[in-house]
CSV table of C-alpha atoms and ligand atoms in Angstrom, one decimal:
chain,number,residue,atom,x,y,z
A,52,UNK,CA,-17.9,14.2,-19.8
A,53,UNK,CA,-21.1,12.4,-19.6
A,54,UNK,CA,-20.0,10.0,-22.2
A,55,UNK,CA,-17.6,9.0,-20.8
A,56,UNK,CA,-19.2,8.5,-16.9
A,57,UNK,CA,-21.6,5.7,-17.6
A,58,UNK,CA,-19.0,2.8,-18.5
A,59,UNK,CA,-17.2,4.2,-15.3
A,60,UNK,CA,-19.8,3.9,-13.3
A,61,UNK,CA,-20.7,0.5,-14.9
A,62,UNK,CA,-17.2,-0.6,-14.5
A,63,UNK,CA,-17.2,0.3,-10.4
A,64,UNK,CA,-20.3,-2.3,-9.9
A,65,UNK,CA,-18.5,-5.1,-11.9
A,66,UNK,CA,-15.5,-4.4,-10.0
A,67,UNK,CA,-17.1,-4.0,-6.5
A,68,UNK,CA,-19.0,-7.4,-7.3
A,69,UNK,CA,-16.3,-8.9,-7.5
A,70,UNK,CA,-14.6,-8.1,-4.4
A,71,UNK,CA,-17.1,-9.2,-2.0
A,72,UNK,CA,-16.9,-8.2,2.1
A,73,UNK,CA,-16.6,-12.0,4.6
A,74,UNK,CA,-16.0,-10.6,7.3
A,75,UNK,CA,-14.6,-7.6,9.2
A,76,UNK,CA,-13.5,-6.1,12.5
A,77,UNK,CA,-12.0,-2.5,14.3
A,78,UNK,CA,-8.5,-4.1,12.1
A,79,UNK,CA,-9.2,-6.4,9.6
A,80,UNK,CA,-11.5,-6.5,6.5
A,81,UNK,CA,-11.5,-10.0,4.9
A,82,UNK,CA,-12.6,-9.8,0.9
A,83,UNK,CA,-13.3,-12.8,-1.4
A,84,UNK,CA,-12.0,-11.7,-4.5
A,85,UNK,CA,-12.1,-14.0,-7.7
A,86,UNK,CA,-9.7,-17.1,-6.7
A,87,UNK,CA,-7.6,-14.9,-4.0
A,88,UNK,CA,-8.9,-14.0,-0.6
A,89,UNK,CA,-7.9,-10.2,0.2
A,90,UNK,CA,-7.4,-9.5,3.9
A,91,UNK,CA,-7.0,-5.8,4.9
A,92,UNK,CA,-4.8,-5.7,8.2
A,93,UNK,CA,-4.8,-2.2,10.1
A,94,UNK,CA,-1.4,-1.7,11.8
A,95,UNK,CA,-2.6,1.7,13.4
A,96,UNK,CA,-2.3,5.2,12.5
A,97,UNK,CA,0.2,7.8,12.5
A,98,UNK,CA,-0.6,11.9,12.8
A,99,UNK,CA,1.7,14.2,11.2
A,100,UNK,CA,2.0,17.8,10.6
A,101,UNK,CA,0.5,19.3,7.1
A,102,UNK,CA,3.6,20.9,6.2
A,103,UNK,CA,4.6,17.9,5.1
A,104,UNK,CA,2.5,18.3,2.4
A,105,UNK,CA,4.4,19.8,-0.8
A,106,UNK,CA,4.0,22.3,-3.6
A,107,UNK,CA,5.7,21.4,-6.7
A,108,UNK,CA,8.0,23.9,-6.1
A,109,UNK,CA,9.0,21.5,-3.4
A,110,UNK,CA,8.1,23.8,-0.4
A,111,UNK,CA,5.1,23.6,2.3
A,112,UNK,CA,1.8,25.0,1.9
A,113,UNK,CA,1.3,28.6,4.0
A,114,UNK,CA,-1.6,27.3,4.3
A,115,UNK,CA,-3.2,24.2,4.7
A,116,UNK,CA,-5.5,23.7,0.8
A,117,UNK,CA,-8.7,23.6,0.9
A,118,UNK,CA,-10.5,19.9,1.9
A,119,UNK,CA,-6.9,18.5,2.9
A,120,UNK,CA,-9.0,16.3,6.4
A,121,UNK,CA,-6.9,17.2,9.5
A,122,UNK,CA,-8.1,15.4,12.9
A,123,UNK,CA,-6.9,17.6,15.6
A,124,UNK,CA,-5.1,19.9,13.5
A,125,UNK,CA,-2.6,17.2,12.3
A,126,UNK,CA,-2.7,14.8,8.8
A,127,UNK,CA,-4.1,11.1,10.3
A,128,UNK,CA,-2.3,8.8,8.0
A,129,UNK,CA,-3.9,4.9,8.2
A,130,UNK,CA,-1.5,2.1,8.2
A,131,UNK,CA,-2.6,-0.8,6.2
A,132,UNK,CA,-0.9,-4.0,4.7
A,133,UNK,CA,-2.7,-6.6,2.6
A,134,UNK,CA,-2.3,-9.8,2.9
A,135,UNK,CA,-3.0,-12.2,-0.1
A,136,UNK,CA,-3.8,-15.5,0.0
A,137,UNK,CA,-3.7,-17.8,-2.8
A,138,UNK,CA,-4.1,-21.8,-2.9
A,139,UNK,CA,-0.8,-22.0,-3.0
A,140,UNK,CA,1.1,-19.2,-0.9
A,141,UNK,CA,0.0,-16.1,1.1
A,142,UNK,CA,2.1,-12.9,0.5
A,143,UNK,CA,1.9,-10.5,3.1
A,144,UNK,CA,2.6,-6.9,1.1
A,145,UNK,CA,4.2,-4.9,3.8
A,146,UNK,CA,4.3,-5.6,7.7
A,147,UNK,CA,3.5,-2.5,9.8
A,148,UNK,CA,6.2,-0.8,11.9
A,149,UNK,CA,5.5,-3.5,15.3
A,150,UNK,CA,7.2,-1.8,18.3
A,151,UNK,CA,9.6,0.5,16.6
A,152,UNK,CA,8.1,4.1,16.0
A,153,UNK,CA,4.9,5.0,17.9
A,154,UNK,CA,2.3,3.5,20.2
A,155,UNK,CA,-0.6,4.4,17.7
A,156,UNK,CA,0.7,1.2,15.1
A,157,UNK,CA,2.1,-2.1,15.7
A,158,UNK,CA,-1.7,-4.3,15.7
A,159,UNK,CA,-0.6,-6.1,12.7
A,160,UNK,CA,-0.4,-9.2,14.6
A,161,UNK,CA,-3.2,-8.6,16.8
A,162,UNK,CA,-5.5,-7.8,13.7
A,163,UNK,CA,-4.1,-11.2,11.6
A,164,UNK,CA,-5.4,-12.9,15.4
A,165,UNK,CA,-8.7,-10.8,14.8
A,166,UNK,CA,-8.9,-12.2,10.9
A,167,UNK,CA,-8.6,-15.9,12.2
A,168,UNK,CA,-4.9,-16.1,10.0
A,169,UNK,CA,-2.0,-18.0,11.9
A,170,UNK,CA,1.0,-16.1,11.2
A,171,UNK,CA,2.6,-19.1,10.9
A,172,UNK,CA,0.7,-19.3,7.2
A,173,UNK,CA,2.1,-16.4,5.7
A,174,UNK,CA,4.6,-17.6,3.3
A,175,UNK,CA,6.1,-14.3,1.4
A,176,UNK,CA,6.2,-10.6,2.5
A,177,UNK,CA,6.6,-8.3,-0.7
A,178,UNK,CA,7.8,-4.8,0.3
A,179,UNK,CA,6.6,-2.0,-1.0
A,180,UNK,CA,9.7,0.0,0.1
A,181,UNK,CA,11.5,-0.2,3.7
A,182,UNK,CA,10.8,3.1,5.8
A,183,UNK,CA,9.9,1.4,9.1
A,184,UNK,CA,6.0,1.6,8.7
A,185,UNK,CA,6.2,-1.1,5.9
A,186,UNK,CA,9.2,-3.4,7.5
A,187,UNK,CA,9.7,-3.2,10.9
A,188,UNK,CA,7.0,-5.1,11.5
A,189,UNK,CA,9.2,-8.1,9.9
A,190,UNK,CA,10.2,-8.6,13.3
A,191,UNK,CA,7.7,-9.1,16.7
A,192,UNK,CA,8.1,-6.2,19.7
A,193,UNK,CA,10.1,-9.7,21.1
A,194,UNK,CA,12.3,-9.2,18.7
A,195,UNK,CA,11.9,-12.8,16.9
A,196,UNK,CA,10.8,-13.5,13.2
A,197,UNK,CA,6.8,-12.3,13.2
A,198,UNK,CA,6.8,-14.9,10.6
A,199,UNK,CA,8.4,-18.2,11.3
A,200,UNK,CA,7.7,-20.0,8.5
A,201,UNK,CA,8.7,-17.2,5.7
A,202,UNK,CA,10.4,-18.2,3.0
A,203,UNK,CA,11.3,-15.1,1.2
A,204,UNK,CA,10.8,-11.2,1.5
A,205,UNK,CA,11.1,-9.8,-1.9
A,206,UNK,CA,12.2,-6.4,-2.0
A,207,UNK,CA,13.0,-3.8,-4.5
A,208,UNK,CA,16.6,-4.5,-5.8
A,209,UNK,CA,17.8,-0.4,-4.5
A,210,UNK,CA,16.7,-1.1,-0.6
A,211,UNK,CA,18.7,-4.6,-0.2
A,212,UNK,CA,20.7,-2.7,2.5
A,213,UNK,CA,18.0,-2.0,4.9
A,214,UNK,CA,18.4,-5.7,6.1
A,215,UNK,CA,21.1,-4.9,9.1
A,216,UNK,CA,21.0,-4.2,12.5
A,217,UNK,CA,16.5,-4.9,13.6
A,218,UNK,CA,16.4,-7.1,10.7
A,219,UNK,CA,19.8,-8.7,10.4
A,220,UNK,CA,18.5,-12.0,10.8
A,221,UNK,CA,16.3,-12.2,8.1
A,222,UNK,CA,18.8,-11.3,5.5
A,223,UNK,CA,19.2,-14.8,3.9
A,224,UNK,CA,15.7,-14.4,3.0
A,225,UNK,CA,15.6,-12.0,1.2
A,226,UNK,CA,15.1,-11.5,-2.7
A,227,UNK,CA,15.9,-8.6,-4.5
A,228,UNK,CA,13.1,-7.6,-7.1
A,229,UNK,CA,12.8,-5.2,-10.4
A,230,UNK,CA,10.1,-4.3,-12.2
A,231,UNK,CA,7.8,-7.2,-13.5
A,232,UNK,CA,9.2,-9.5,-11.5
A,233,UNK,CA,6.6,-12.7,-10.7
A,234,UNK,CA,6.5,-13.1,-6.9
A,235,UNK,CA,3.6,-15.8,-7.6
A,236,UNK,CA,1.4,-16.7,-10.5
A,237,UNK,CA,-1.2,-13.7,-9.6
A,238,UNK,CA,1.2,-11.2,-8.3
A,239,UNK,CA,3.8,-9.2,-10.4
A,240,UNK,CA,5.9,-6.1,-9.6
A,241,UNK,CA,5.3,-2.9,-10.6
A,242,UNK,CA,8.2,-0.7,-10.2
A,243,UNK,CA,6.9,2.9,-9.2
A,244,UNK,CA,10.2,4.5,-7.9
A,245,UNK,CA,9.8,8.1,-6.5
A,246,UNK,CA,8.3,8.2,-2.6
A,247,UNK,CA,11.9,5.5,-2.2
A,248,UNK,CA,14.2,4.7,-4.9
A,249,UNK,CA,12.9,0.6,-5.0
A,250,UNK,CA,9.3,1.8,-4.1
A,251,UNK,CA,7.4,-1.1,-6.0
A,252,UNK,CA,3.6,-1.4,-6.1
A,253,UNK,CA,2.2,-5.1,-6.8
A,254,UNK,CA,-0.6,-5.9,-9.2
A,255,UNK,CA,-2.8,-9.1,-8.4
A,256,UNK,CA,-4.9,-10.6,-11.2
A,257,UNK,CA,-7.4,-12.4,-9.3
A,258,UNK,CA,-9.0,-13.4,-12.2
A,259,UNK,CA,-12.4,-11.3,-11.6
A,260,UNK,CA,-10.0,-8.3,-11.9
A,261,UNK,CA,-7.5,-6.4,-10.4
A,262,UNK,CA,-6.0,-4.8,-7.5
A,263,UNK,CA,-3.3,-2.6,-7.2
A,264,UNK,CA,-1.5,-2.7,-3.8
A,265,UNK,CA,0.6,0.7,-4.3
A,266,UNK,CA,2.5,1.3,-1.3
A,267,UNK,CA,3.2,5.1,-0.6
A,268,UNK,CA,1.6,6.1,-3.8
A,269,UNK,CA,-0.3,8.6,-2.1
A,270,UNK,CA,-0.5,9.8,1.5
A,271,UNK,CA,-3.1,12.1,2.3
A,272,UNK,CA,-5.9,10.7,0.2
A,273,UNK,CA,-7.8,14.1,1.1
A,274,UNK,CA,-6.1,16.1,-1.2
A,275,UNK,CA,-3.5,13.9,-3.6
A,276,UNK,CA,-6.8,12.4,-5.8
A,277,UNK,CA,-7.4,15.5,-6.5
A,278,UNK,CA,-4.4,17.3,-6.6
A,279,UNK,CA,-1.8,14.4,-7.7
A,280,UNK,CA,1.2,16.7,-8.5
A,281,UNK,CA,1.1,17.5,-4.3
A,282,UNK,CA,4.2,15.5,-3.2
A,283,UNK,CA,5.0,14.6,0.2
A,284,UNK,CA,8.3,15.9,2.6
A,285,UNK,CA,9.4,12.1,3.1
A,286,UNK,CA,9.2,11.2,-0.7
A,287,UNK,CA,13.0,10.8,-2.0
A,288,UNK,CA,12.4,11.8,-5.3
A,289,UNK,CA,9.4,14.4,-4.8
A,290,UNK,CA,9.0,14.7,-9.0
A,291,UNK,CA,9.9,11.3,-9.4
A,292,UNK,CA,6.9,10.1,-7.0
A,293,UNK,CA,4.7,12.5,-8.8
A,294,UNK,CA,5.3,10.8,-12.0
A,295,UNK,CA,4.6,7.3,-10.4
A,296,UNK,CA,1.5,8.2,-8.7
A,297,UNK,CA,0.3,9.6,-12.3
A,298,UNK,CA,1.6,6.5,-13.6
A,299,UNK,CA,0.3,3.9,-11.3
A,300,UNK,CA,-3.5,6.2,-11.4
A,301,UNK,CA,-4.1,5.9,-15.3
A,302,UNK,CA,-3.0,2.2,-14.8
A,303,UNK,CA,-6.1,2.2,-12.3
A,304,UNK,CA,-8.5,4.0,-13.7
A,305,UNK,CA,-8.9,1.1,-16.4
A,306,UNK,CA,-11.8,-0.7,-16.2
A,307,UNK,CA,-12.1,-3.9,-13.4
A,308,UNK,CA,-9.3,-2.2,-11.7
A,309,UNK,CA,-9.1,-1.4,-7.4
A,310,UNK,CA,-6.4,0.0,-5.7
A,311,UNK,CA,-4.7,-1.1,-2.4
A,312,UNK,CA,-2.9,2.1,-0.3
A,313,UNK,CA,-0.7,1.6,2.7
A,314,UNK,CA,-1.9,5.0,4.0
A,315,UNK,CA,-5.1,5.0,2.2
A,316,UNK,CA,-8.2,5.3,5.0
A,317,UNK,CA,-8.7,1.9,6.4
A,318,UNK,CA,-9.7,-0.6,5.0
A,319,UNK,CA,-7.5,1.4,2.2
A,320,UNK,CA,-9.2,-0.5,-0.9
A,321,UNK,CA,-11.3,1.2,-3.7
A,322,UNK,CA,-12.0,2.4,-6.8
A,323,UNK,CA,-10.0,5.5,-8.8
A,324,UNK,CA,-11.9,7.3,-11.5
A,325,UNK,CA,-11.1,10.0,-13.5
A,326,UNK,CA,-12.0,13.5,-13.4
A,327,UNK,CA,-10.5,15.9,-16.0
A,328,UNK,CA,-6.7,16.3,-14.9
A,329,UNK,CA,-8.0,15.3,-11.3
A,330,UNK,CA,-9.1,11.8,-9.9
A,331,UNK,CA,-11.7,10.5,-7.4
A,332,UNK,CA,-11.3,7.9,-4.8
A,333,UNK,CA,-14.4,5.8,-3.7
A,334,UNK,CA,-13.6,3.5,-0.9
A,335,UNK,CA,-15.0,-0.1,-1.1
B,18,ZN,ZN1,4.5,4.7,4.6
């Protein structure tokens, strides 16, 4: 084990220097990041119950494992999108839910105001999946296009059909994506199906290393680093996302690598290591 904790170690510095903090606020965290800038946006938060937490056999805990972090008694799950800007586009990976679940999320657009980013600059939203905390926020509490000047939403090929009804009018816009697919020079698809069946996680080469925006890989970062094969009530596919969070894990655990999580603790960016058949998370 010592053997192999040094170059892990050494590998976290390299990595870390080359995501370097700008500037940050209560919800945004602006990174400079080889030749891409890396904004963290906070949407909100959203508390559930721990029995949504799943045992391989599929059912709840009886009770709540040991060092799962509850606030209040209830699972705190951060909501975070990235957005990535590059010389020549920015692609916004997911959008928050805006007005249409609870109270506690929607800042998307008042944390882009806080990062000094006119929405009117993002170019591409990449979707990890659609469940409302990742697309709703597509569309302002006004109900126009949060972001006029998009030109496409690229979304995994399975979850076309969510664009009805709240987000009818973006429809024309959209692009349905499979794995590998190039939604710029530095971004590429990563199809990890599982927590939805077009769940896709992105993978920027920034050219001073890597980060891995993974979407719903991983809920309750409190016990799911640890315990990986603990699924989640909402995922789809329950063995399925297990697979994909091993997957998309041993793809991050390679040196120069970070990870991006949608409900990872804000500002949801960090570093995975390994740790026998567990892993460990350390935040940025
Ligand atoms: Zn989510």
């Amino acid at each position: 084990m010592m053997a192999g904790a040094m170059p892990d170690r050494f590998a976290v510095s390299q990595t870390e220097g080359a995501m370097k903090l700008i500037a940050s606020g209560p919800n945004h965290a602006s990174f400079a990041f080889g030749d891409v800038k890396v904004v963290a946006l906070r949407d909100g938060y959203v508390d559930m119950p721990p029995t949504r937490l799943r045992q391989v056999s599929g059912l709840a805990f009886k009770t709540v494992p040991a060092g799962v972090a509850l606030v209040g008694g209830q699972l705190r799950l951060s909501v975070n999108a990235f957005l990535i800007i590059e010389a020549e586009r920015s692609v916004l990976i997911d959008t928050g839910a805006s007005n249409s679940w609870l109270p506690t999320m929607g800042a998307l657009l008042a944390a882009m105001q806080e990062a000094g980013i006119d929405r009117h600059s993002v170019t591409h939203v990449a979707l990890t999946h659609t469940h409302e905390d990742h697309v709703n926020g597509l569309i302002a509490p006004d109900g126009s296009a949060a972001f006029p000047r998009m030109e496409h939403v690229f979304v995994g090929q399975e979850e076309l059909s969510v664009f009805r009804g709240r987000l009818a009018s973006l429809r024309d816009r959209t692009r349905p994506i499979d794995d590998r697919f190039q939604v710029s020079t530095r971004i590429t698809a990563v199809k990890a199906a599982g927590h939805s069946a077009g769940h896709t996680a992105y993978e920027i080469d920034s050219g001073a290393g890597r980060l891995l925006a993974w979407g719903d890989t991983m809920h309750v970062p409190s016990i799911q680093f640890a315990r990986p094969e603990v699924a989640w009530e909402f995922d789809s596919n329950q063995s399925k996302a297990r697979e994909a969070r091993l997957m998309l894990m041993e793809r991050a655990v390679q040196p120069n690598y970070l990870v991006a999580g949608a409900h990872l603790d804000f500002p949801g960016i960090g570093r995975v290591t390994r740790n026998g058949e567990a892993f460990v998370f350390q935040a940025i």
